[in-house]
PDB file of C-alpha atoms in Angstrom:
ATOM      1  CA  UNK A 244     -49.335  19.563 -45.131  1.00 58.00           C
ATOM      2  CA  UNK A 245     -48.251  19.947 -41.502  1.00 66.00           C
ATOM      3  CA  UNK A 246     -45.931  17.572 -40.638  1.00 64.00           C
ATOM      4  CA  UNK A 247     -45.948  17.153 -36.105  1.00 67.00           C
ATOM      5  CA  UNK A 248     -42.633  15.596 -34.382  1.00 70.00           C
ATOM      6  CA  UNK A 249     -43.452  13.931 -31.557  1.00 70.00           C
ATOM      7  CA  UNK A 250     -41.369  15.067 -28.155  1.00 70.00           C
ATOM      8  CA  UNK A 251     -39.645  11.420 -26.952  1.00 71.00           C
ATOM      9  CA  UNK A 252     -41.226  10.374 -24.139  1.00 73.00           C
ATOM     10  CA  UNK A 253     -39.019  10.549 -20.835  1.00 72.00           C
ATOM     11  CA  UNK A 254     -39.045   7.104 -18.801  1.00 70.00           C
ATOM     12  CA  UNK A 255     -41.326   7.752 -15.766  1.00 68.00           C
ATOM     13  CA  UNK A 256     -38.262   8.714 -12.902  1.00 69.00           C
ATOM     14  CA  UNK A 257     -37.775   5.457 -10.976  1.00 73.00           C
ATOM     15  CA  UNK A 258     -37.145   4.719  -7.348  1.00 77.00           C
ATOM     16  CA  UNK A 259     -33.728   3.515  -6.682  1.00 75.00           C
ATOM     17  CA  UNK A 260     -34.396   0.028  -5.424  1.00 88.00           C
ATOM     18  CA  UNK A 261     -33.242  -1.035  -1.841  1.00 91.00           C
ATOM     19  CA  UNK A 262     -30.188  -3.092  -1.496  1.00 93.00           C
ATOM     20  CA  UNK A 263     -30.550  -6.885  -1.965  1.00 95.00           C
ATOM     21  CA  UNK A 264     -29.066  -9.193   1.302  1.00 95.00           C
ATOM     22  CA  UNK A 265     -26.245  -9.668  -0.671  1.00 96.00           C
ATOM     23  CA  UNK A 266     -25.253  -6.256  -1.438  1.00 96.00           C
ATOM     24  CA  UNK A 267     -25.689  -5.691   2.012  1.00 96.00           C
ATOM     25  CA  UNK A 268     -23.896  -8.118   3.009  1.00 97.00           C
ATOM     26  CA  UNK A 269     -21.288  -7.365   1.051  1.00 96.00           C
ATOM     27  CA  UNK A 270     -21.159  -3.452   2.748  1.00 95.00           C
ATOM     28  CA  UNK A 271     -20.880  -5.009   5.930  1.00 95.00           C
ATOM     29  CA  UNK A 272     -17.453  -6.798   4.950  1.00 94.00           C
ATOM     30  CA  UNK A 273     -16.629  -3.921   3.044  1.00 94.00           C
ATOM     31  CA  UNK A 274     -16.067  -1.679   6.109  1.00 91.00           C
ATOM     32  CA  UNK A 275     -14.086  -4.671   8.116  1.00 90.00           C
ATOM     33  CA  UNK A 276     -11.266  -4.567   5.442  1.00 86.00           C
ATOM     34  CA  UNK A 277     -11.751  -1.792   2.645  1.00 85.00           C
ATOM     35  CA  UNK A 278      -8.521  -2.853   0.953  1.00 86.00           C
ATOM     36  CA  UNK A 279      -9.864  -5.724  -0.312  1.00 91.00           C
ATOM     37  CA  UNK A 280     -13.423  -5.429  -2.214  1.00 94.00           C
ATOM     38  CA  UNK A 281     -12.930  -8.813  -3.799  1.00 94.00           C
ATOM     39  CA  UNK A 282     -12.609 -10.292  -0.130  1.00 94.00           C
ATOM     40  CA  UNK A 283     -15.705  -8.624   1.262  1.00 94.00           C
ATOM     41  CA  UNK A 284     -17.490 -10.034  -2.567  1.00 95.00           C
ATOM     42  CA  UNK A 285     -16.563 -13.590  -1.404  1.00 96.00           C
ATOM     43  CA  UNK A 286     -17.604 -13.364   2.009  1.00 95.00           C
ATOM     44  CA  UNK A 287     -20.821 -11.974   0.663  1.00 96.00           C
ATOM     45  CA  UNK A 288     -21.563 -14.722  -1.161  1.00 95.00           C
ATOM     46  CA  UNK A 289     -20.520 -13.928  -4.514  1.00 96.00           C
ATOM     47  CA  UNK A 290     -18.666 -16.567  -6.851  1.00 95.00           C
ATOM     48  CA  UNK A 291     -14.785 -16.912  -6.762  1.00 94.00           C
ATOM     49  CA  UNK A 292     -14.969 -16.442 -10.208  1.00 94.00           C
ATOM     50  CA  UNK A 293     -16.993 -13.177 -10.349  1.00 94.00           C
ATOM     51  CA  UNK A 294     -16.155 -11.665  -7.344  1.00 93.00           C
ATOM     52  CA  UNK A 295     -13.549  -9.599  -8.777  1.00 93.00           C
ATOM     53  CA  UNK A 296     -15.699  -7.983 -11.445  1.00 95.00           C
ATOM     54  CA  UNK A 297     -18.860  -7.931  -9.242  1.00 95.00           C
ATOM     55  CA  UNK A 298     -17.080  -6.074  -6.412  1.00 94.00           C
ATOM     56  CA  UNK A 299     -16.173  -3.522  -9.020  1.00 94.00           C
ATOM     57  CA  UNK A 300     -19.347  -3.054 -10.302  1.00 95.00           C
ATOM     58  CA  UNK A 301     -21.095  -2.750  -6.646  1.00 96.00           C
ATOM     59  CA  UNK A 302     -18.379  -0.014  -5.708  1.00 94.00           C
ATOM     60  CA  UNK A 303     -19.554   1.615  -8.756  1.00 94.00           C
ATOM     61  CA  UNK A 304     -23.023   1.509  -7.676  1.00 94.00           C
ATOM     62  CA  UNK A 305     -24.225   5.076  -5.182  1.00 93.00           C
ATOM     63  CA  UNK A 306     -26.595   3.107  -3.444  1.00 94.00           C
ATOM     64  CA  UNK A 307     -23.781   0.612  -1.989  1.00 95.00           C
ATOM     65  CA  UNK A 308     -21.482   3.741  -1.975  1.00 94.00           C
ATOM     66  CA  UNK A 309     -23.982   5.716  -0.155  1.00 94.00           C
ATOM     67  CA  UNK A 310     -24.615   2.487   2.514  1.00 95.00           C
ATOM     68  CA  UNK A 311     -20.955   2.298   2.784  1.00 94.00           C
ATOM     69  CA  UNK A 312     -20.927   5.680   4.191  1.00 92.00           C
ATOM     70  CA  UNK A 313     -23.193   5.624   6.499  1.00 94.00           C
ATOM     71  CA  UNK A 314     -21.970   1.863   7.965  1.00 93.00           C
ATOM     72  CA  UNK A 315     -18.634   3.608   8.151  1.00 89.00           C
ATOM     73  CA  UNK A 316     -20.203   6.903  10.525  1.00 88.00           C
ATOM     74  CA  UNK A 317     -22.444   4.411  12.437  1.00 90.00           C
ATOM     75  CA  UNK A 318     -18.909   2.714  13.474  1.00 86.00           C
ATOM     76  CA  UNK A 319     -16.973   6.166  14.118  1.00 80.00           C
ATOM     77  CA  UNK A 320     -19.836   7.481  16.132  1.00 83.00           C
ATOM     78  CA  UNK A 321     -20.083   3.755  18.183  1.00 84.00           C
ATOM     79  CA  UNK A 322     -16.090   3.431  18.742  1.00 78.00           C
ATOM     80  CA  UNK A 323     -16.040   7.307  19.486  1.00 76.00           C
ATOM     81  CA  UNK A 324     -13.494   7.474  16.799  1.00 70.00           C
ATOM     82  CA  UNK A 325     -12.934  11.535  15.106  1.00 74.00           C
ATOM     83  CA  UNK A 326     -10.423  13.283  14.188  1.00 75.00           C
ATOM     84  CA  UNK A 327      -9.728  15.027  17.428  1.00 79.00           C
ATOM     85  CA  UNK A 328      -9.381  11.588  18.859  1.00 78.00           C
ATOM     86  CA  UNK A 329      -7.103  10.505  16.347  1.00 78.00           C
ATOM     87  CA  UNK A 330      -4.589  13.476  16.643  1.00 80.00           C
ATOM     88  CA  UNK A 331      -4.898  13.120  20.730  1.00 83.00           C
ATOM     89  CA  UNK A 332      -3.563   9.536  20.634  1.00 82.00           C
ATOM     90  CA  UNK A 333      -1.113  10.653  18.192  1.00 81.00           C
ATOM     91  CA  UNK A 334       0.097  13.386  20.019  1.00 84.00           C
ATOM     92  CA  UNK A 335      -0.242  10.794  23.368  1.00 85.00           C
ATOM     93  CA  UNK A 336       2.378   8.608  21.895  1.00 84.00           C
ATOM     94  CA  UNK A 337       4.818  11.480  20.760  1.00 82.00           C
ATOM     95  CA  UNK A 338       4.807  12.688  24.458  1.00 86.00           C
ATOM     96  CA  UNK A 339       5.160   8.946  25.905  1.00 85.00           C
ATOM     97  CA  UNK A 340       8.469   9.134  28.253  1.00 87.00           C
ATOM     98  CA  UNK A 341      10.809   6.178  27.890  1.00 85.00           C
ATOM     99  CA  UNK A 342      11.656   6.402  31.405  1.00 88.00           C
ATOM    100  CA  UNK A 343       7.903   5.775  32.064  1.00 88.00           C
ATOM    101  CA  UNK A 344       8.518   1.776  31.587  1.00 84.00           C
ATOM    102  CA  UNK A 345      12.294   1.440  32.559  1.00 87.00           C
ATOM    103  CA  UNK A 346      13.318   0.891  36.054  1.00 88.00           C
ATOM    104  CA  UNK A 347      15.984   2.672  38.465  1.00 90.00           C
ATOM    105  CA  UNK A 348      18.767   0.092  36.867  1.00 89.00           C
ATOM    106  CA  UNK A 349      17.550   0.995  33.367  1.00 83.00           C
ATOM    107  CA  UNK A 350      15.683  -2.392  33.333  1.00 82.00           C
ATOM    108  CA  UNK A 351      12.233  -2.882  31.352  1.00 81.00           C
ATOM    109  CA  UNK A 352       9.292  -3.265  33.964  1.00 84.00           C
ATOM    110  CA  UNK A 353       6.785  -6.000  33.625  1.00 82.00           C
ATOM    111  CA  UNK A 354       4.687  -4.997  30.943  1.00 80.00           C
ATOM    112  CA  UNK A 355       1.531  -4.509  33.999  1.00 86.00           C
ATOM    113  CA  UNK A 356       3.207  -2.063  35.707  1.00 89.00           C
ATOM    114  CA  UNK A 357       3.571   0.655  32.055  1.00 87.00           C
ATOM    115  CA  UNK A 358       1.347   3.348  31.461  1.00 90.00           C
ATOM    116  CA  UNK A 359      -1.513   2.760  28.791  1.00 88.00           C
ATOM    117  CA  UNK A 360       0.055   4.705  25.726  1.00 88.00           C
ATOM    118  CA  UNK A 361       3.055   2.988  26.161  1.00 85.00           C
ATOM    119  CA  UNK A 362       1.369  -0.440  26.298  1.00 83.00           C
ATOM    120  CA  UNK A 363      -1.330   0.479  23.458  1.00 82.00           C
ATOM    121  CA  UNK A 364       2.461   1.654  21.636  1.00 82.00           C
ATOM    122  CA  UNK A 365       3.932  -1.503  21.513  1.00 80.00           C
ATOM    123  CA  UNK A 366       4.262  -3.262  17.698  1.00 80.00           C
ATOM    124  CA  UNK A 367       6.206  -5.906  19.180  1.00 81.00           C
ATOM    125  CA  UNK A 368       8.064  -7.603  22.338  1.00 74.00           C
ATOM    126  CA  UNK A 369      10.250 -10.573  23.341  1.00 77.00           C
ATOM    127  CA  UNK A 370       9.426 -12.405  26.541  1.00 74.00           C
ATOM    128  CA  UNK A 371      11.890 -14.834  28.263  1.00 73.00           C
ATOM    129  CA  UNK A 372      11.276 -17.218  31.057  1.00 73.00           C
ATOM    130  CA  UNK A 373      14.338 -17.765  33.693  1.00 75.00           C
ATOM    131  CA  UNK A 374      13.725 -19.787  36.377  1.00 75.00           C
ATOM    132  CA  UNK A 375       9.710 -19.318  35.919  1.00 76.00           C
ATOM    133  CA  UNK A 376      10.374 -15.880  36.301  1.00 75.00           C
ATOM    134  CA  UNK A 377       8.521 -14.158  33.216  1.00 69.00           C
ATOM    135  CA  UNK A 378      10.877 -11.100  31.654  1.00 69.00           C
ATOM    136  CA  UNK A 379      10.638  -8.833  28.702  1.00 65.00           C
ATOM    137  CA  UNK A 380      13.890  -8.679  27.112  1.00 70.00           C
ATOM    138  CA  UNK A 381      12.995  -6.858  24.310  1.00 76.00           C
ATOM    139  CA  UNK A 382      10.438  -4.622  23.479  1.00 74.00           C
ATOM    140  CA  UNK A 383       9.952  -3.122  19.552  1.00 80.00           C
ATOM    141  CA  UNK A 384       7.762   0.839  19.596  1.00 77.00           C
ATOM    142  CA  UNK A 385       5.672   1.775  17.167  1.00 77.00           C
ATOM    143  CA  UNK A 386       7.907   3.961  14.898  1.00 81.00           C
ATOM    144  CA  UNK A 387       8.102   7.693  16.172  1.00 77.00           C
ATOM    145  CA  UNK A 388       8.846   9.517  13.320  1.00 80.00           C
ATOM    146  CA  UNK A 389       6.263   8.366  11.674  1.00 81.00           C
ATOM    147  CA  UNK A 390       3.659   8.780  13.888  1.00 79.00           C
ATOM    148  CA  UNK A 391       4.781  12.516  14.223  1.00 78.00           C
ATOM    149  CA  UNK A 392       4.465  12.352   9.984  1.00 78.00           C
ATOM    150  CA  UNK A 393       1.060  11.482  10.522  1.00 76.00           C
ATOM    151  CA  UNK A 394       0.231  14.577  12.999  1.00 74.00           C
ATOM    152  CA  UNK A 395       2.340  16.959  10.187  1.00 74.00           C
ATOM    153  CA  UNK A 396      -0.145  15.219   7.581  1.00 71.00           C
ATOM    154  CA  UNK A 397      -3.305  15.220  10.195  1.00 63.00           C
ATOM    155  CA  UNK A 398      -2.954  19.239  10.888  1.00 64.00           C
ATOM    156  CA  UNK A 399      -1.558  20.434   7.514  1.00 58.00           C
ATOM    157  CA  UNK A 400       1.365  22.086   8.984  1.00 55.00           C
ATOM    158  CA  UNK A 401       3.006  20.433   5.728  1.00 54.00           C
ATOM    159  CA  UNK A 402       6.029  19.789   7.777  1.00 52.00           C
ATOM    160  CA  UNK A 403       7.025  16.892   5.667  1.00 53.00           C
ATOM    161  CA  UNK A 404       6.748  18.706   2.432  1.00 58.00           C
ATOM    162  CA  UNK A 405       9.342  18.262   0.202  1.00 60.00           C
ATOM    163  CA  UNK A 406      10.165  21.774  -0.638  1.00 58.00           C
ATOM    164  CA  UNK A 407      12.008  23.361  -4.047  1.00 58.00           C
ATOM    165  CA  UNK A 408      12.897  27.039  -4.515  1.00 62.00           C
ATOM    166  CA  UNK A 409      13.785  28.494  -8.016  1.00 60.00           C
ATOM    167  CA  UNK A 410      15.880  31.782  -7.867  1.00 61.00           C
ATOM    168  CA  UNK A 411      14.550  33.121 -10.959  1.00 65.00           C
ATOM    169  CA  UNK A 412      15.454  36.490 -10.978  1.00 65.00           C
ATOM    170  CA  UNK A 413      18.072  37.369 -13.311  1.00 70.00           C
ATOM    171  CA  UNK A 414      18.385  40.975 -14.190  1.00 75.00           C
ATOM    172  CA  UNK A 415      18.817  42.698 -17.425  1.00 75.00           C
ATOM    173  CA  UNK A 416      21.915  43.939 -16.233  1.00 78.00           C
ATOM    174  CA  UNK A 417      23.113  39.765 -15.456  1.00 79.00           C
ATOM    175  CA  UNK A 418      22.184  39.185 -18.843  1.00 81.00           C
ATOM    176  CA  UNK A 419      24.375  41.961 -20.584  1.00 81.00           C
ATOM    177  CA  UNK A 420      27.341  41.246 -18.291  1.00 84.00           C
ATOM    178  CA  UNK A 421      27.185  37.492 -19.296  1.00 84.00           C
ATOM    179  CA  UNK A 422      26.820  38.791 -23.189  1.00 85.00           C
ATOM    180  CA  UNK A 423      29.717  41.154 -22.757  1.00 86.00           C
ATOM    181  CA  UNK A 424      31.699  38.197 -21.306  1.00 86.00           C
ATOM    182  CA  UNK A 425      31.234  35.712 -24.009  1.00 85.00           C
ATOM    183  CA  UNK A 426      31.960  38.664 -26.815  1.00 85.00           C
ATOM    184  CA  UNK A 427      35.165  39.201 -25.228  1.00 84.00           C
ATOM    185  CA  UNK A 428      36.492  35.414 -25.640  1.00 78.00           C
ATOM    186  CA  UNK A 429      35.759  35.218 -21.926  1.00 67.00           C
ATOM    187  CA  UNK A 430      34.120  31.892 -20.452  1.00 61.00           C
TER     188      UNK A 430
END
């Protein structure tokens, strides 16, 4: 008797399906905050309750992934926003002269009257109003060290690598002076 196995059938390959609205939507408010997938799940329309879990699962999924991605290069390419760009600005604000937005008397100017990466610098600033005459009194940078961190990290010169060095080269002749030492009652 001649016994045949049968060879399991493979499921026919199927077409990856095109993202629902929701998932879609969901993308879309992905790429406005990408720290917060459970955010961008509510605003997609997904239950409070699930939203969590669901955003989870649809980060786990390549098609959202892969539409992710691309939303993500559509917006670099439209804001004109690479790499080079990034380090330029970076590199903009390191070079930015104080003196650029003080006057003679070591006054700050009127905010109009500073040069663009010193304005585009600014993470806070204190206005008063004397007499109806608008000042700045106080004026808070964006912080310089680490924006030149962020141009060490940006061209790998690993400047701000913590570094460790291990002098591990003893010598034989180390090791029988410390042996002779201890044999003689020596510390």
């Amino acid at each position: 008797m001649i016994m045949t196995t049968k060879k399991p059938r493979k499921p026919p390959a199927r077409k990856p399906t095109p993202l629902n609205a929701q998932m879609e939507r969901f993308c879309q408010e992905y790429i406005k905050a990408p720290d917060n997938q459970t955010n961008a799940a509510l605003a997609a329309g997904y239950a409070e309750g699930s939203a969590c879990k669901r955003a989870s699962q649809l980060m786990k999924d390549h098609r959202v992934i892969d539409r992710i991605a691309q939303l993500m290069q559509q917006r670099n390419k439209r804001k004109k926003l690479d790499a080079d760009s990034v380090l330029e600005r970076l590199v903009n604000m390191l070079d930015a002269d104080i003196a650029d937005i003080l006057t003679n008397t070591g006054d700050i100017k009127p905010i109009k009257d500073w040069p663009a990466v010193w304005r585009k610098s600014i993470n806070a600033f204190e206005i008063a109003v004397i007499d109806e005459k608008v000042t700045v009194k106080k004026v808070k940078l964006l912080d310089k060290l680490r924006v030149l961190e962020m141009v060490g990290k940006h061209v790998d010169v690993n400047a701000f690598r913590e570094r460790f060095q291990v002098d591990i080269n003893i010598s034989l002749a180390d090791k029988m002076a410390a042996a002779r030492k201890r044999a003689t009652g020596g510390e």
